[in-house]
Amino acid sequence: MAIKNLLVLVILLGVLGVSVAHPKGLYLYYYKHRCPDAEAIVRRVTVQYVSHEPSLAAALLRMHFHDCFVRGCDGSILLKYPYNETERYAAPNLSVRGYEVVDAVKSALERKCPGVVSCADVLSLVARDAVIVINGPWWPVPLGRRDGRISRKSEVNLPSPLSGIAALKKKFFDKGLNTRDLVVLSGAHTIGISHCSVIHQGIYNFTGKSDSDSSMNPRYVRALKRRCNPADNRTIVMDPRSVKKFDSHYFNMVAQRKGLFKSDRTLLDDPETKSYIYTQVATAGSSFNKDFAHSMVKLGFVEILTGNKGEIRKRCAFVN
Ligand code: HEM
Ligand SMILES: *[C@@H]1O[C@H](CO)[C@@H](O)[C@H](O)[C@H]1NC(C)=O
Ligand SMILES: *[C@@H]1O[C@H](CO)[C@@H](O)[C@H](O)[C@H]1NC(C)=O
Ligand SMILES: *[C@@H]1O[C@H](CO)[C@@H](O)[C@H](O)[C@H]1NC(C)=O
Ligand SMILES: CC(=O)N[C@H]1CO[C@H](CO)[C@@H](O)[C@@H]1O
């Protein structure tokens, strides 16, 4: 409801040509005069790529999350130089995909309005537009982020898939996100893929005694073992029933103790996250889309650069 009201307000103000300010220095319609077609260009290119290859939606959503969690939503995950030293070369990048979409969007924007739209804003918009293609919710993306000039792989300190609830909550609190944001945003694991190497320990050797994690449904462990031999590293889908559709089925999986990672299963270890999961299961995810939209807007504000900090990069992989 709140999102709908906001949308109506935004359209009204947009018609009047007013920039809509958020308390923290970003604006809806930020590019209205600076580059009127910016949002349409992002949407067109993103839709082109994602409708052709729907699995990119997961990759792009995850890329935005990783960008925001390391040095804020400042596009620093996109930097390639110094080679092998920036965030994208850190271990958890292993499987970050979709850089080509961001590059294509940025090139299209540079042709129309050179040097105007930041890579950080591009990534925020691309993530939103990609999720819409696979049935996910729309959320407003206030704009005006500037691009960071620093990116260090040593700073990549993302939550681990082996984390328990306390560590996850702390990682989220440190970014200004609360327990509810944690459980809601974890719902992103309703789409996309992982790799066998991430779950080997949980299913084959959890405590070093050739056992599996007792927090995991034993039948699911057997199914996962059929998919993942100890030696292989195939891809494995997060939500096998609807891997390419954004829905609330992730919460059913977690409720049945079929969360793929410890970090998914541990959401049953906290009263607040557990109650959220059971509510989504009981109501077929009635509030998930609205909640996800709300938490994504919050994620998009994490440690942003505005004003005269940072720069507007010409190419997303290199500082100017
Ligand atoms: C709560 C802490 C989180 C942990 C520990 C975590 C961990 C992981 C891991 C290990 C993978 C699989 C990587 C691979 O093997 O390829 C993954 C995939 C993914 N994650 Fe998370 N994640 C977390 C939160 C989030 C959040 C907040 C989002 C987005 C809002 C997100 C979106 C995704 C998506 C969409 C994928 C699939 C990527 C693809 O298909 O390429 N995750 N995550
Ligand atoms: C990149 O860094 C990793 C470890 O951080 C190192 O093992 C690898 O050799 C480096 N690759 C190049 C091409 O420098
Ligand atoms: C599994 O594959 C991913 C994606 O190619 C890779 O990044 C990761 O390092 C691999 N893990 C192992 C243990 O080989
Ligand atoms: C299981 O884990 C233990 C302790 O980490 C290790 O010593 C052992 O080699 C592992 N076994 C297998 C089969 O990987
Ligand atoms: C997409 C991408 O940049 N992947 C990099 C992840 O990091 C390894 C090295 O640690 C690089 O070889 C990959 O190119």
PDB file of C-alpha atoms in Angstrom, residues 133-307:
ATOM      1  CA  VAL A 133      11.093  -9.257 -16.247  1.00  0.00           C
ATOM      2  CA  ILE A 134      10.847 -12.452 -14.194  1.00  0.00           C
ATOM      3  CA  ASN A 135       7.614 -11.478 -12.418  1.00  0.00           C
ATOM      4  CA  GLY A 136       9.169  -9.685  -9.486  1.00  0.00           C
ATOM      5  CA  PRO A 137       7.878  -6.479  -7.927  1.00  0.00           C
ATOM      6  CA  TRP A 138       8.583  -2.934  -9.030  1.00  0.00           C
ATOM      7  CA  TRP A 139      10.223  -0.612  -6.539  1.00  0.00           C
ATOM      8  CA  PRO A 140      11.098   3.067  -6.773  1.00  0.00           C
ATOM      9  CA  VAL A 141      14.809   3.780  -7.337  1.00  0.00           C
ATOM     10  CA  PRO A 142      15.801   7.219  -6.076  1.00  0.00           C
ATOM     11  CA  LEU A 143      18.845   8.371  -8.066  1.00  0.00           C
ATOM     12  CA  GLY A 144      21.898  10.585  -7.863  1.00  0.00           C
ATOM     13  CA  ARG A 145      24.497   8.117  -6.565  1.00  0.00           C
ATOM     14  CA  ARG A 146      28.072   8.900  -7.564  1.00  0.00           C
ATOM     15  CA  ASP A 147      30.705   6.359  -8.472  1.00  0.00           C
ATOM     16  CA  GLY A 148      33.465   5.398  -6.107  1.00  0.00           C
ATOM     17  CA  ARG A 149      37.100   5.528  -7.169  1.00  0.00           C
ATOM     18  CA  ILE A 150      38.268   2.836  -4.776  1.00  0.00           C
ATOM     19  CA  SER A 151      37.679  -0.904  -4.919  1.00  0.00           C
ATOM     20  CA  ARG A 152      39.704  -3.429  -2.934  1.00  0.00           C
ATOM     21  CA  LYS A 153      39.246  -7.134  -2.817  1.00  0.00           C
ATOM     22  CA  SER A 154      40.636  -7.160   0.730  1.00  0.00           C
ATOM     23  CA  GLU A 155      37.523  -5.248   1.823  1.00  0.00           C
ATOM     24  CA  VAL A 156      35.080  -7.836   0.525  1.00  0.00           C
ATOM     25  CA  ASN A 157      33.545  -9.106   3.707  1.00  0.00           C
ATOM     26  CA  LEU A 158      30.173 -10.398   2.609  1.00  0.00           C
ATOM     27  CA  PRO A 159      28.004 -12.652   4.770  1.00  0.00           C
ATOM     28  CA  SER A 160      29.116 -16.255   4.395  1.00  0.00           C
ATOM     29  CA  PRO A 161      26.719 -19.029   3.352  1.00  0.00           C
ATOM     30  CA  LEU A 162      28.029 -20.895   6.425  1.00  0.00           C
ATOM     31  CA  SER A 163      26.954 -18.103   8.799  1.00  0.00           C
ATOM     32  CA  GLY A 164      24.523 -18.525  11.633  1.00  0.00           C
ATOM     33  CA  ILE A 165      21.813 -16.036  12.452  1.00  0.00           C
ATOM     34  CA  ALA A 166      23.832 -13.849  14.838  1.00  0.00           C
ATOM     35  CA  ALA A 167      26.583 -13.213  12.296  1.00  0.00           C
ATOM     36  CA  LEU A 168      24.059 -12.471   9.556  1.00  0.00           C
ATOM     37  CA  LYS A 169      22.144 -10.021  11.722  1.00  0.00           C
ATOM     38  CA  LYS A 170      25.363  -8.229  12.602  1.00  0.00           C
ATOM     39  CA  LYS A 171      26.427  -7.919   8.952  1.00  0.00           C
ATOM     40  CA  PHE A 172      23.046  -6.428   8.090  1.00  0.00           C
ATOM     41  CA  PHE A 173      22.916  -4.106  11.133  1.00  0.00           C
ATOM     42  CA  ASP A 174      26.342  -2.773  10.186  1.00  0.00           C
ATOM     43  CA  LYS A 175      24.795  -1.618   6.900  1.00  0.00           C
ATOM     44  CA  GLY A 176      21.742  -0.056   8.533  1.00  0.00           C
ATOM     45  CA  LEU A 177      19.512  -3.005   7.681  1.00  0.00           C
ATOM     46  CA  ASN A 178      17.444  -4.792  10.313  1.00  0.00           C
ATOM     47  CA  THR A 179      16.373  -8.352  11.022  1.00  0.00           C
ATOM     48  CA  ARG A 180      13.317  -7.998   8.868  1.00  0.00           C
ATOM     49  CA  ASP A 181      15.392  -6.762   5.919  1.00  0.00           C
ATOM     50  CA  LEU A 182      17.598  -9.820   6.403  1.00  0.00           C
ATOM     51  CA  VAL A 183      14.775 -12.327   6.103  1.00  0.00           C
ATOM     52  CA  VAL A 184      12.988 -10.393   3.365  1.00  0.00           C
ATOM     53  CA  LEU A 185      16.083  -9.907   1.199  1.00  0.00           C
ATOM     54  CA  SER A 186      17.123 -13.526   1.693  1.00  0.00           C
ATOM     55  CA  GLY A 187      13.949 -14.214  -0.272  1.00  0.00           C
ATOM     56  CA  ALA A 188      16.042 -13.254  -3.325  1.00  0.00           C
ATOM     57  CA  HIS A 189      17.253 -16.846  -3.169  1.00  0.00           C
ATOM     58  CA  THR A 190      13.955 -17.755  -4.785  1.00  0.00           C
ATOM     59  CA  ILE A 191      15.858 -17.310  -8.051  1.00  0.00           C
ATOM     60  CA  GLY A 192      19.224 -18.236  -9.417  1.00  0.00           C
ATOM     61  CA  ILE A 193      21.948 -20.769  -9.041  1.00  0.00           C
ATOM     62  CA  SER A 194      24.735 -21.842  -6.763  1.00  0.00           C
ATOM     63  CA  HIS A 195      27.597 -24.326  -7.048  1.00  0.00           C
ATOM     64  CA  CYS A 196      28.088 -27.715  -5.445  1.00  0.00           C
ATOM     65  CA  SER A 197      31.307 -26.544  -3.820  1.00  0.00           C
ATOM     66  CA  VAL A 198      29.294 -24.140  -1.640  1.00  0.00           C
ATOM     67  CA  ILE A 199      27.158 -26.945  -0.159  1.00  0.00           C
ATOM     68  CA  HIS A 200      29.606 -29.871  -0.077  1.00  0.00           C
ATOM     69  CA  GLN A 201      30.467 -29.338   3.565  1.00  0.00           C
ATOM     70  CA  GLY A 202      26.815 -29.175   4.615  1.00  0.00           C
ATOM     71  CA  ILE A 203      25.878 -32.448   2.955  1.00  0.00           C
ATOM     72  CA  TYR A 204      29.078 -34.524   3.209  1.00  0.00           C
ATOM     73  CA  ASN A 205      31.251 -33.431   6.099  1.00  0.00           C
ATOM     74  CA  PHE A 206      29.497 -30.935   8.312  1.00  0.00           C
ATOM     75  CA  THR A 207      31.455 -31.389  11.549  1.00  0.00           C
ATOM     76  CA  GLY A 208      34.404 -33.207   9.999  1.00  0.00           C
ATOM     77  CA  LYS A 209      32.920 -36.638  10.724  1.00  0.00           C
ATOM     78  CA  SER A 210      31.407 -37.416   7.327  1.00  0.00           C
ATOM     79  CA  ASP A 211      28.038 -36.189   8.555  1.00  0.00           C
ATOM     80  CA  SER A 212      25.534 -33.702   7.206  1.00  0.00           C
ATOM     81  CA  ASP A 213      24.033 -30.632   8.815  1.00  0.00           C
ATOM     82  CA  SER A 214      21.207 -31.826  11.053  1.00  0.00           C
ATOM     83  CA  SER A 215      19.329 -28.584  10.394  1.00  0.00           C
ATOM     84  CA  MET A 216      18.759 -29.862   6.858  1.00  0.00           C
ATOM     85  CA  ASN A 217      15.848 -32.064   5.838  1.00  0.00           C
ATOM     86  CA  PRO A 218      17.406 -35.576   5.429  1.00  0.00           C
ATOM     87  CA  ARG A 219      15.455 -36.316   2.274  1.00  0.00           C
ATOM     88  CA  TYR A 220      16.703 -33.084   0.800  1.00  0.00           C
ATOM     89  CA  VAL A 221      20.262 -34.023   1.763  1.00  0.00           C
ATOM     90  CA  ARG A 222      19.867 -37.249  -0.199  1.00  0.00           C
ATOM     91  CA  ALA A 223      18.516 -35.374  -3.220  1.00  0.00           C
ATOM     92  CA  LEU A 224      21.371 -32.888  -3.075  1.00  0.00           C
ATOM     93  CA  LYS A 225      23.914 -35.696  -2.842  1.00  0.00           C
ATOM     94  CA  ARG A 226      22.530 -37.152  -6.052  1.00  0.00           C
ATOM     95  CA  ARG A 227      23.109 -33.798  -7.704  1.00  0.00           C
ATOM     96  CA  CYS A 228      26.490 -33.026  -6.122  1.00  0.00           C
ATOM     97  CA  ASN A 229      29.185 -35.725  -5.884  1.00  0.00           C
ATOM     98  CA  PRO A 230      31.980 -34.852  -3.482  1.00  0.00           C
ATOM     99  CA  ALA A 231      34.292 -34.272  -6.412  1.00  0.00           C
ATOM    100  CA  ASP A 232      32.178 -32.160  -8.700  1.00  0.00           C
ATOM    101  CA  ASN A 233      31.227 -28.539  -8.780  1.00  0.00           C
ATOM    102  CA  ARG A 234      28.146 -28.403 -10.943  1.00  0.00           C
ATOM    103  CA  THR A 235      25.642 -25.618 -10.700  1.00  0.00           C
ATOM    104  CA  ILE A 236      22.672 -26.223  -8.499  1.00  0.00           C
ATOM    105  CA  VAL A 237      19.423 -24.289  -8.492  1.00  0.00           C
ATOM    106  CA  MET A 238      18.351 -22.446  -5.364  1.00  0.00           C
ATOM    107  CA  ASP A 239      14.600 -23.010  -5.675  1.00  0.00           C
ATOM    108  CA  PRO A 240      14.115 -26.008  -7.953  1.00  0.00           C
ATOM    109  CA  ARG A 241      10.376 -25.486  -8.382  1.00  0.00           C
ATOM    110  CA  SER A 242      10.648 -22.037  -9.915  1.00  0.00           C
ATOM    111  CA  VAL A 243      14.247 -21.141 -10.529  1.00  0.00           C
ATOM    112  CA  LYS A 244      13.544 -18.388 -13.011  1.00  0.00           C
ATOM    113  CA  LYS A 245      10.412 -16.977 -11.452  1.00  0.00           C
ATOM    114  CA  PHE A 246      10.460 -14.452  -8.673  1.00  0.00           C
ATOM    115  CA  ASP A 247       7.956 -15.723  -6.122  1.00  0.00           C
ATOM    116  CA  SER A 248       7.730 -16.456  -2.397  1.00  0.00           C
ATOM    117  CA  HIS A 249       8.473 -20.171  -2.700  1.00  0.00           C
ATOM    118  CA  TYR A 250      11.872 -19.702  -1.038  1.00  0.00           C
ATOM    119  CA  PHE A 251      10.069 -19.377   2.294  1.00  0.00           C
ATOM    120  CA  ASN A 252       8.322 -22.731   1.775  1.00  0.00           C
ATOM    121  CA  MET A 253      11.715 -24.288   1.133  1.00  0.00           C
ATOM    122  CA  VAL A 254      13.198 -22.800   4.295  1.00  0.00           C
ATOM    123  CA  ALA A 255      10.152 -23.781   6.357  1.00  0.00           C
ATOM    124  CA  GLN A 256      10.649 -27.386   5.201  1.00  0.00           C
ATOM    125  CA  ARG A 257      14.325 -27.181   6.239  1.00  0.00           C
ATOM    126  CA  LYS A 258      15.361 -27.245   2.608  1.00  0.00           C
ATOM    127  CA  GLY A 259      17.340 -24.043   2.659  1.00  0.00           C
ATOM    128  CA  LEU A 260      20.386 -24.614   0.481  1.00  0.00           C
ATOM    129  CA  PHE A 261      22.863 -22.736   2.682  1.00  0.00           C
ATOM    130  CA  LYS A 262      23.307 -22.653   6.439  1.00  0.00           C
ATOM    131  CA  SER A 263      22.549 -18.918   6.086  1.00  0.00           C
ATOM    132  CA  ASP A 264      19.119 -19.817   4.706  1.00  0.00           C
ATOM    133  CA  ARG A 265      18.323 -22.557   7.237  1.00  0.00           C
ATOM    134  CA  THR A 266      19.410 -20.449  10.193  1.00  0.00           C
ATOM    135  CA  LEU A 267      16.530 -18.079   9.515  1.00  0.00           C
ATOM    136  CA  LEU A 268      14.466 -20.581  11.533  1.00  0.00           C
ATOM    137  CA  ASP A 269      16.720 -19.933  14.567  1.00  0.00           C
ATOM    138  CA  ASP A 270      15.412 -16.464  15.368  1.00  0.00           C
ATOM    139  CA  PRO A 271      11.839 -15.717  16.487  1.00  0.00           C
ATOM    140  CA  GLU A 272      11.398 -12.724  14.188  1.00  0.00           C
ATOM    141  CA  THR A 273      12.778 -14.273  11.010  1.00  0.00           C
ATOM    142  CA  LYS A 274      11.031 -17.558  11.754  1.00  0.00           C
ATOM    143  CA  SER A 275       7.691 -15.859  12.248  1.00  0.00           C
ATOM    144  CA  TYR A 276       8.114 -13.949   8.984  1.00  0.00           C
ATOM    145  CA  ILE A 277       8.793 -17.213   7.143  1.00  0.00           C
ATOM    146  CA  TYR A 278       5.765 -18.979   8.588  1.00  0.00           C
ATOM    147  CA  THR A 279       3.551 -15.997   7.793  1.00  0.00           C
ATOM    148  CA  GLN A 280       4.665 -16.012   4.166  1.00  0.00           C
ATOM    149  CA  VAL A 281       4.012 -19.742   3.935  1.00  0.00           C
ATOM    150  CA  ALA A 282       0.570 -19.420   5.543  1.00  0.00           C
ATOM    151  CA  THR A 283      -0.465 -16.544   3.286  1.00  0.00           C
ATOM    152  CA  ALA A 284       1.195 -17.724   0.058  1.00  0.00           C
ATOM    153  CA  GLY A 285       3.591 -14.797   0.270  1.00  0.00           C
ATOM    154  CA  SER A 286       0.881 -12.148   0.488  1.00  0.00           C
ATOM    155  CA  SER A 287       3.189  -9.373   1.644  1.00  0.00           C
ATOM    156  CA  PHE A 288       6.505 -10.560   0.159  1.00  0.00           C
ATOM    157  CA  ASN A 289       6.521  -8.378  -2.962  1.00  0.00           C
ATOM    158  CA  LYS A 290       5.721  -5.250  -0.994  1.00  0.00           C
ATOM    159  CA  ASP A 291       8.269  -6.114   1.710  1.00  0.00           C
ATOM    160  CA  PHE A 292      10.950  -6.933  -0.839  1.00  0.00           C
ATOM    161  CA  ALA A 293      10.389  -3.612  -2.600  1.00  0.00           C
ATOM    162  CA  HIS A 294      10.678  -1.769   0.712  1.00  0.00           C
ATOM    163  CA  SER A 295      13.927  -3.497   1.701  1.00  0.00           C
ATOM    164  CA  MET A 296      15.460  -3.049  -1.763  1.00  0.00           C
ATOM    165  CA  VAL A 297      14.914   0.708  -1.497  1.00  0.00           C
ATOM    166  CA  LYS A 298      16.750   0.622   1.840  1.00  0.00           C
ATOM    167  CA  LEU A 299      19.559  -1.488   0.361  1.00  0.00           C
ATOM    168  CA  GLY A 300      19.980   1.102  -2.391  1.00  0.00           C
ATOM    169  CA  PHE A 301      20.858   3.769   0.206  1.00  0.00           C
ATOM    170  CA  VAL A 302      23.706   1.879   1.859  1.00  0.00           C
ATOM    171  CA  GLU A 303      26.827   4.087   2.164  1.00  0.00           C
ATOM    172  CA  ILE A 304      26.129   6.049  -1.012  1.00  0.00           C
ATOM    173  CA  LEU A 305      28.285   8.848  -2.395  1.00  0.00           C
ATOM    174  CA  THR A 306      26.450  12.060  -3.309  1.00  0.00           C
ATOM    175  CA  GLY A 307      27.165  15.744  -3.933  1.00  0.00           C
TER     176      GLY A 307
END
